[in-house]
XYZ file of C-alpha atoms in Angstrom:
438
model
C 106.476 68.974 50.226
C 107.142 71.880 47.559
C 108.914 75.030 47.844
C 108.351 78.111 45.617
C 110.205 81.394 45.138
C 107.808 84.567 45.633
C 109.694 87.116 44.476
C 108.175 89.211 42.093
C 110.930 88.968 39.414
C 110.758 85.219 39.961
C 114.450 84.893 41.912
C 115.793 85.239 38.558
C 117.606 88.690 39.950
C 118.226 90.052 43.118
C 120.159 93.189 44.760
C 123.732 93.005 46.182
C 122.403 92.991 49.770
C 119.017 91.957 48.671
C 117.019 88.732 49.703
C 114.492 85.814 48.436
C 111.173 84.999 49.900
C 110.247 81.259 49.726
C 107.040 79.615 50.309
C 106.331 76.168 51.534
C 103.380 73.953 51.069
C 103.679 72.740 54.635
C 104.898 74.076 58.080
C 108.540 74.020 57.917
C 111.402 72.927 60.669
C 113.990 75.863 60.060
C 116.801 73.348 61.470
C 115.674 70.827 59.293
C 115.370 72.506 56.266
C 118.728 74.486 56.878
C 120.637 71.022 56.364
C 119.150 70.977 52.657
C 119.864 74.297 51.536
C 123.360 75.550 49.853
C 124.468 78.211 47.761
C 127.244 78.181 44.696
C 129.313 79.634 45.595
C 129.195 79.136 49.476
C 127.806 82.585 50.674
C 126.796 82.714 54.655
C 123.315 84.028 55.033
C 120.504 84.553 57.476
C 116.775 83.137 57.596
C 113.831 85.313 58.872
C 110.706 83.537 59.365
C 107.504 85.457 58.563
C 105.771 82.312 59.806
C 106.137 78.768 59.614
C 105.532 78.510 55.486
C 107.229 81.522 54.798
C 110.858 82.524 55.016
C 113.352 85.326 53.622
C 117.209 84.248 53.206
C 119.656 87.315 52.343
C 123.655 87.052 52.652
C 125.045 88.265 55.677
C 127.945 90.184 53.176
C 126.977 92.034 49.949
C 127.179 90.227 47.028
C 129.353 91.713 43.757
C 126.869 93.286 41.381
C 127.428 91.445 38.088
C 127.845 88.004 39.616
C 125.449 84.760 39.676
C 124.511 82.717 42.877
C 122.983 79.186 42.798
C 120.369 78.910 45.222
C 119.485 75.518 45.967
C 117.084 73.175 48.428
C 118.200 69.307 48.126
C 115.876 66.340 48.649
C 115.154 65.180 52.173
C 113.002 65.846 55.426
C 112.132 69.267 55.704
C 108.514 69.540 57.705
C 107.897 69.727 61.300
C 105.585 66.298 60.956
C 108.368 64.611 58.745
C 107.315 65.605 55.244
C 109.937 65.347 52.792
C 111.355 67.683 49.933
C 111.214 65.185 47.009
C 112.681 67.160 44.154
C 116.016 69.293 44.221
C 114.566 72.971 43.361
C 117.105 75.415 42.043
C 117.648 79.299 40.986
C 120.043 80.848 39.059
C 120.130 84.209 40.375
C 121.906 87.580 38.789
C 122.674 90.096 40.849
C 121.995 93.203 39.377
C 124.021 96.532 39.425
C 122.743 99.206 41.423
C 121.134 102.243 39.390
C 121.081 106.122 41.286
C 117.468 107.889 42.994
C 118.187 111.413 43.267
C 115.656 114.400 43.579
C 115.126 116.886 40.550
C 113.205 119.566 39.506
C 109.839 119.404 37.993
C 108.347 122.447 36.969
C 108.045 124.391 40.412
C 108.227 121.723 42.270
C 110.011 118.333 42.818
C 109.577 115.089 41.880
C 111.680 111.380 42.094
C 114.394 110.686 39.427
C 116.304 107.163 38.441
C 119.702 107.441 36.476
C 121.692 104.331 35.330
C 125.340 105.169 36.288
C 126.955 103.120 33.839
C 124.248 103.415 30.533
C 124.888 107.479 30.330
C 121.169 107.921 29.359
C 119.047 111.015 30.484
C 117.315 110.385 34.054
C 113.705 108.839 33.969
C 111.181 110.601 36.354
C 110.112 107.622 38.769
C 106.788 109.758 40.820
C 104.224 111.801 39.314
C 102.846 113.581 42.071
C 102.640 116.989 41.018
C 106.143 118.459 42.275
C 105.225 117.277 45.764
C 107.767 115.065 46.579
C 110.152 116.067 49.489
C 112.594 113.462 50.318
C 112.655 109.106 50.153
C 114.362 106.016 50.759
C 114.478 102.780 48.938
C 114.331 99.648 50.458
C 117.539 97.382 51.451
C 116.554 94.636 48.394
C 115.641 97.579 45.864
C 112.306 96.476 45.598
C 110.371 99.052 46.799
C 110.739 103.261 47.702
C 109.306 104.984 50.557
C 108.904 109.010 50.124
C 107.212 111.814 51.325
C 105.036 114.203 49.842
C 102.847 117.484 50.714
C 99.670 117.451 51.084
C 96.678 119.707 51.195
C 96.330 119.848 54.386
C 100.036 121.291 54.862
C 101.559 118.786 55.978
C 103.138 115.372 54.568
C 102.159 111.894 53.680
C 104.218 108.949 53.442
C 103.896 106.532 50.085
C 105.094 103.928 48.735
C 106.125 102.538 44.882
C 107.924 99.862 43.416
C 111.253 100.352 41.769
C 110.006 101.072 38.600
C 107.937 104.032 40.004
C 104.562 101.934 39.370
C 101.519 100.837 41.862
C 102.266 104.126 44.301
C 100.137 104.222 46.920
C 99.516 106.298 50.162
C 101.353 104.147 52.860
C 100.250 107.002 56.177
C 97.881 110.282 55.878
C 99.485 112.215 58.205
C 97.027 115.044 57.801
C 98.490 118.524 59.290
C 101.456 116.466 60.803
C 104.619 116.324 58.583
C 105.836 112.930 58.051
C 109.332 112.087 56.700
C 113.004 111.103 56.330
C 112.017 107.117 55.809
C 114.351 104.745 56.643
C 113.852 100.563 55.866
C 114.382 98.189 58.468
C 116.838 95.529 56.915
C 114.222 93.046 56.486
C 111.736 95.154 54.839
C 108.757 94.903 57.558
C 108.996 98.214 59.201
C 109.717 101.685 58.605
C 111.173 104.726 60.840
C 110.568 108.019 60.140
C 110.194 111.419 61.386
C 106.788 112.847 62.764
C 106.585 116.735 63.169
C 103.592 118.182 64.607
C 102.879 121.893 65.384
C 101.066 123.510 68.045
C 99.686 127.122 68.664
C 99.127 129.202 71.742
C 97.740 132.302 70.919
C 100.431 133.895 68.428
C 103.318 131.528 69.699
C 104.084 128.434 67.736
C 106.435 125.777 68.862
C 107.246 122.098 66.794
C 108.526 119.161 68.409
C 109.744 116.250 65.866
C 109.860 112.404 67.209
C 110.596 109.460 65.241
C 108.038 106.600 64.755
C 107.896 103.267 63.677
C 105.568 101.818 60.809
C 104.695 98.133 60.268
C 103.705 97.203 56.927
C 102.171 94.135 57.412
C 99.871 95.408 60.249
C 99.723 99.193 59.224
C 100.356 99.978 62.880
C 102.260 103.407 63.959
C 103.900 104.066 67.119
C 106.639 106.202 68.897
C 110.182 104.804 68.989
C 109.861 106.091 72.475
C 107.267 106.202 74.839
C 108.422 109.464 76.374
C 106.394 112.154 74.540
C 108.702 114.535 75.089
C 111.532 113.004 73.488
C 113.052 114.648 70.326
C 114.738 112.734 67.233
C 115.642 112.512 63.443
C 117.951 111.149 60.842
C 117.375 107.792 61.800
C 119.775 104.820 60.680
C 118.850 100.782 60.903
C 122.018 98.429 62.272
C 122.617 96.057 59.562
C 120.803 92.931 61.535
C 117.842 95.491 62.350
C 118.025 95.376 66.055
C 119.133 98.877 66.569
C 118.084 102.358 65.576
C 120.180 105.170 65.711
C 118.770 108.705 65.943
C 119.790 112.433 66.470
C 118.710 113.900 69.123
C 118.807 117.901 68.892
C 117.663 118.966 72.124
C 120.266 116.888 73.834
C 123.265 117.338 71.041
C 123.718 113.694 71.039
C 123.408 110.389 69.040
C 121.304 107.805 70.834
C 121.537 104.651 69.633
C 118.202 102.419 70.822
C 117.844 98.302 70.551
C 114.134 97.647 69.345
C 113.035 95.313 71.701
C 114.970 96.514 75.295
C 114.901 100.149 74.487
C 118.340 100.081 75.734
C 120.115 103.273 74.550
C 124.025 104.034 74.718
C 123.936 108.023 74.234
C 126.839 109.334 72.264
C 127.594 113.151 72.539
C 128.616 115.153 69.556
C 127.595 118.659 68.853
C 127.892 118.733 65.496
C 124.505 116.641 63.990
C 125.720 113.858 62.083
C 124.403 110.881 63.276
C 127.431 108.614 61.819
C 127.026 105.325 60.337
C 126.442 101.712 61.188
C 129.722 99.172 60.592
C 128.875 96.247 58.006
C 128.520 93.635 61.181
C 126.768 95.928 63.263
C 129.112 96.018 66.070
C 130.307 99.232 66.048
C 129.087 102.818 65.228
C 131.280 105.639 63.531
C 130.309 109.193 64.053
C 132.301 112.861 64.006
C 132.899 114.898 67.084
C 134.665 117.570 68.631
C 138.004 117.980 70.430
C 140.597 120.456 70.930
C 141.039 123.096 73.413
C 142.425 126.876 74.085
C 140.071 127.983 71.149
C 141.016 125.586 68.678
C 139.053 122.800 67.889
C 138.630 120.213 65.369
C 135.816 117.310 63.955
C 137.395 113.814 64.850
C 135.929 110.271 63.922
C 134.883 107.983 66.519
C 134.124 104.593 66.905
C 131.731 103.390 69.336
C 131.838 99.483 70.187
C 128.348 98.231 70.863
C 129.176 95.562 73.200
C 131.518 97.336 75.807
C 130.522 101.137 75.246
C 134.285 101.613 74.491
C 134.610 105.042 72.548
C 138.041 105.309 70.594
C 139.281 108.090 68.251
C 139.879 106.641 64.529
C 140.503 109.388 62.452
C 142.326 112.972 63.334
C 143.692 111.321 66.690
C 145.974 113.662 68.441
C 149.308 112.423 66.843
C 150.917 113.731 63.328
C 148.404 113.044 60.715
C 149.757 111.835 57.428
C 147.660 113.220 55.006
C 149.046 115.580 52.117
C 147.253 117.851 49.607
C 147.724 117.166 45.810
C 149.236 120.803 45.111
C 152.119 119.942 48.467
C 153.796 116.972 50.374
C 153.756 119.027 53.421
C 152.579 116.576 56.198
C 149.692 118.403 58.131
C 149.577 118.879 61.820
C 146.193 117.756 63.705
C 145.539 120.963 64.823
C 144.683 122.172 60.869
C 142.748 118.965 60.066
C 139.015 118.830 60.626
C 137.348 115.606 59.534
C 133.497 114.637 59.370
C 130.733 112.643 58.130
C 131.497 109.196 57.958
C 129.945 107.073 55.583
C 130.740 103.233 55.861
C 131.306 100.942 53.297
C 128.752 98.098 53.654
C 131.225 95.156 52.334
C 135.076 95.539 53.449
C 135.183 97.852 56.167
C 136.232 101.266 54.335
C 134.758 104.874 55.588
C 134.057 107.583 53.176
C 134.723 110.829 55.394
C 134.833 114.570 54.502
C 138.478 116.549 55.233
C 138.485 119.920 55.936
C 142.740 119.925 55.738
C 142.836 123.460 57.177
C 140.342 125.026 59.604
C 141.297 128.333 58.723
C 140.537 127.856 54.964
C 137.132 127.241 53.299
C 137.225 123.547 51.023
C 136.598 120.276 51.786
C 138.255 117.225 50.129
C 136.689 113.442 50.395
C 138.937 110.603 51.367
C 137.861 106.966 51.738
C 140.182 105.716 54.689
C 140.275 102.239 56.158
C 140.660 102.031 59.682
C 142.075 98.746 60.209
C 144.880 98.729 57.499
C 145.351 102.775 57.738
C 144.973 103.119 54.054
C 143.749 106.565 52.634
C 142.578 107.228 49.162
C 141.357 110.430 47.500
C 138.308 110.278 46.101
C 137.344 113.994 45.567
C 139.680 117.441 46.044
C 137.900 120.128 44.527
C 137.907 123.546 47.055
C 135.317 125.629 44.666
C 132.794 122.856 45.502
C 131.233 121.299 48.872
C 131.040 117.890 48.670
C 127.846 115.698 50.476
C 125.113 113.253 49.963
C 127.772 110.365 49.416
C 127.461 107.164 50.379
C 128.600 103.814 49.392
C 127.115 101.323 46.475
C 125.659 98.365 48.081
C 128.258 95.729 47.420
C 130.878 98.789 48.320
C 132.924 99.172 44.917
C 131.538 102.824 44.009
C 130.390 106.151 46.607
C 128.022 108.491 45.117
C 128.628 111.966 45.725
C 127.098 115.294 44.880
C 128.929 118.309 44.533
C 127.590 122.255 44.525
C 129.869 125.093 43.524
C 130.131 128.128 46.152
C 127.745 130.735 45.094
C 125.889 128.471 42.841
C 122.390 127.833 42.249
C 120.581 124.311 42.659
C 120.931 123.822 38.642
C 124.462 123.802 39.385
C 124.813 120.588 41.599
C 126.066 117.941 40.124
C 126.428 114.134 41.079
C 129.270 111.765 40.541
C 130.424 108.450 40.872
C 133.624 107.020 42.155
C 135.348 103.487 41.244
C 137.238 101.881 44.200
C 139.008 99.564 41.835
C 140.494 102.264 39.304
C 139.965 105.104 41.351
C 138.417 107.295 38.633
C 135.775 109.552 39.136
C 132.320 110.000 36.276
C 130.007 112.780 36.257
C 126.562 111.142 35.828
C 124.210 114.062 36.331
C 123.619 117.515 36.747
C 120.866 119.431 38.531
C 119.507 116.360 40.339
C 120.097 116.436 44.007
C 120.290 114.055 47.263
C 121.673 110.863 45.608
C 121.245 107.778 46.678
C 121.627 104.106 45.938
C 118.671 101.632 44.289
C 119.733 98.267 44.975
């Protein structure tokens, strides 16, 4: 019995959250092969069996960029009919540093660009669509990128390309409908996306937007919910792939939906931010509103998936120990607003925007650890709007964009903050909506 790594890079490199796919020459007993598997250093992982001869292994927690890991199958019984691996199979794998994707102007339109945050080189165009790119999403393992592009029918289609921008192909022809905001499942076999339809009756037009899923193996696409009147957008998969979150604009709430049972956990919030999943998938963080007598603030809440309990984790009703760099004054809750949490995939941190005084425009970006209460300022620049921030796949960096008040698209800057050193570096100017390419 033989085993082969069928990754495109031959199992020489993988992302922090990535996976390796193995093909066996005979049908495998998952329990038996699990006893023969080992990694150095020891790393907890999960197996996803694609069929009885093919499986995908991925680490449960992100691996540090730049590190190395040894993957190994030892000799022993592995097959369903008692077949053996007669040899030891070993791969030395490097965890590649993440790159940054972003949208940028290309003539009169928009294309997708890639930037190496360590190299200091000019952004490199990744797509060549004639300026038709609208939005995009990289897969969790960083091998593929889904993007939506305008078509000749007034709609948007879904496309897919590899991390080098090669072999771009049409994934879903949506004709006059607008298909966009793709989101990859952790295992990479499905995409969630939004499908917007416009109906015309006489001189009146109405539009509806729903979340659909697309199976990359079968090519089948279906609505996430059977209710044709359901509304959803801004989808996020839980780390184990069992749940999807969506923002329901009609009902002003986030909906956590279990893929198999269709169980739904509604989280009431009026501000339209869809929040983020904790690294273990057991909790969901989101921003909501609290207050009274004409004074309101956004707070960060935590929803426990198993119990359904919701609690405040940032901005609760007490003195909040937060100070400006310009002042040592402690700030009271009724002058503080916190929103848009982004979850660290490894160590439990949150990145969140703080408006230190709701009566004064301007935000700062912080990293906050709910368990320890530790808080670190990432960026404090009240002349700019901070947005589109996210943690790197290994949780060691945060990418963000800033937009100067009264500025233009060409004034948008992309920055990277290092958690270890606390340093912030400008990566590019003129690009927008950055995301990590694992």
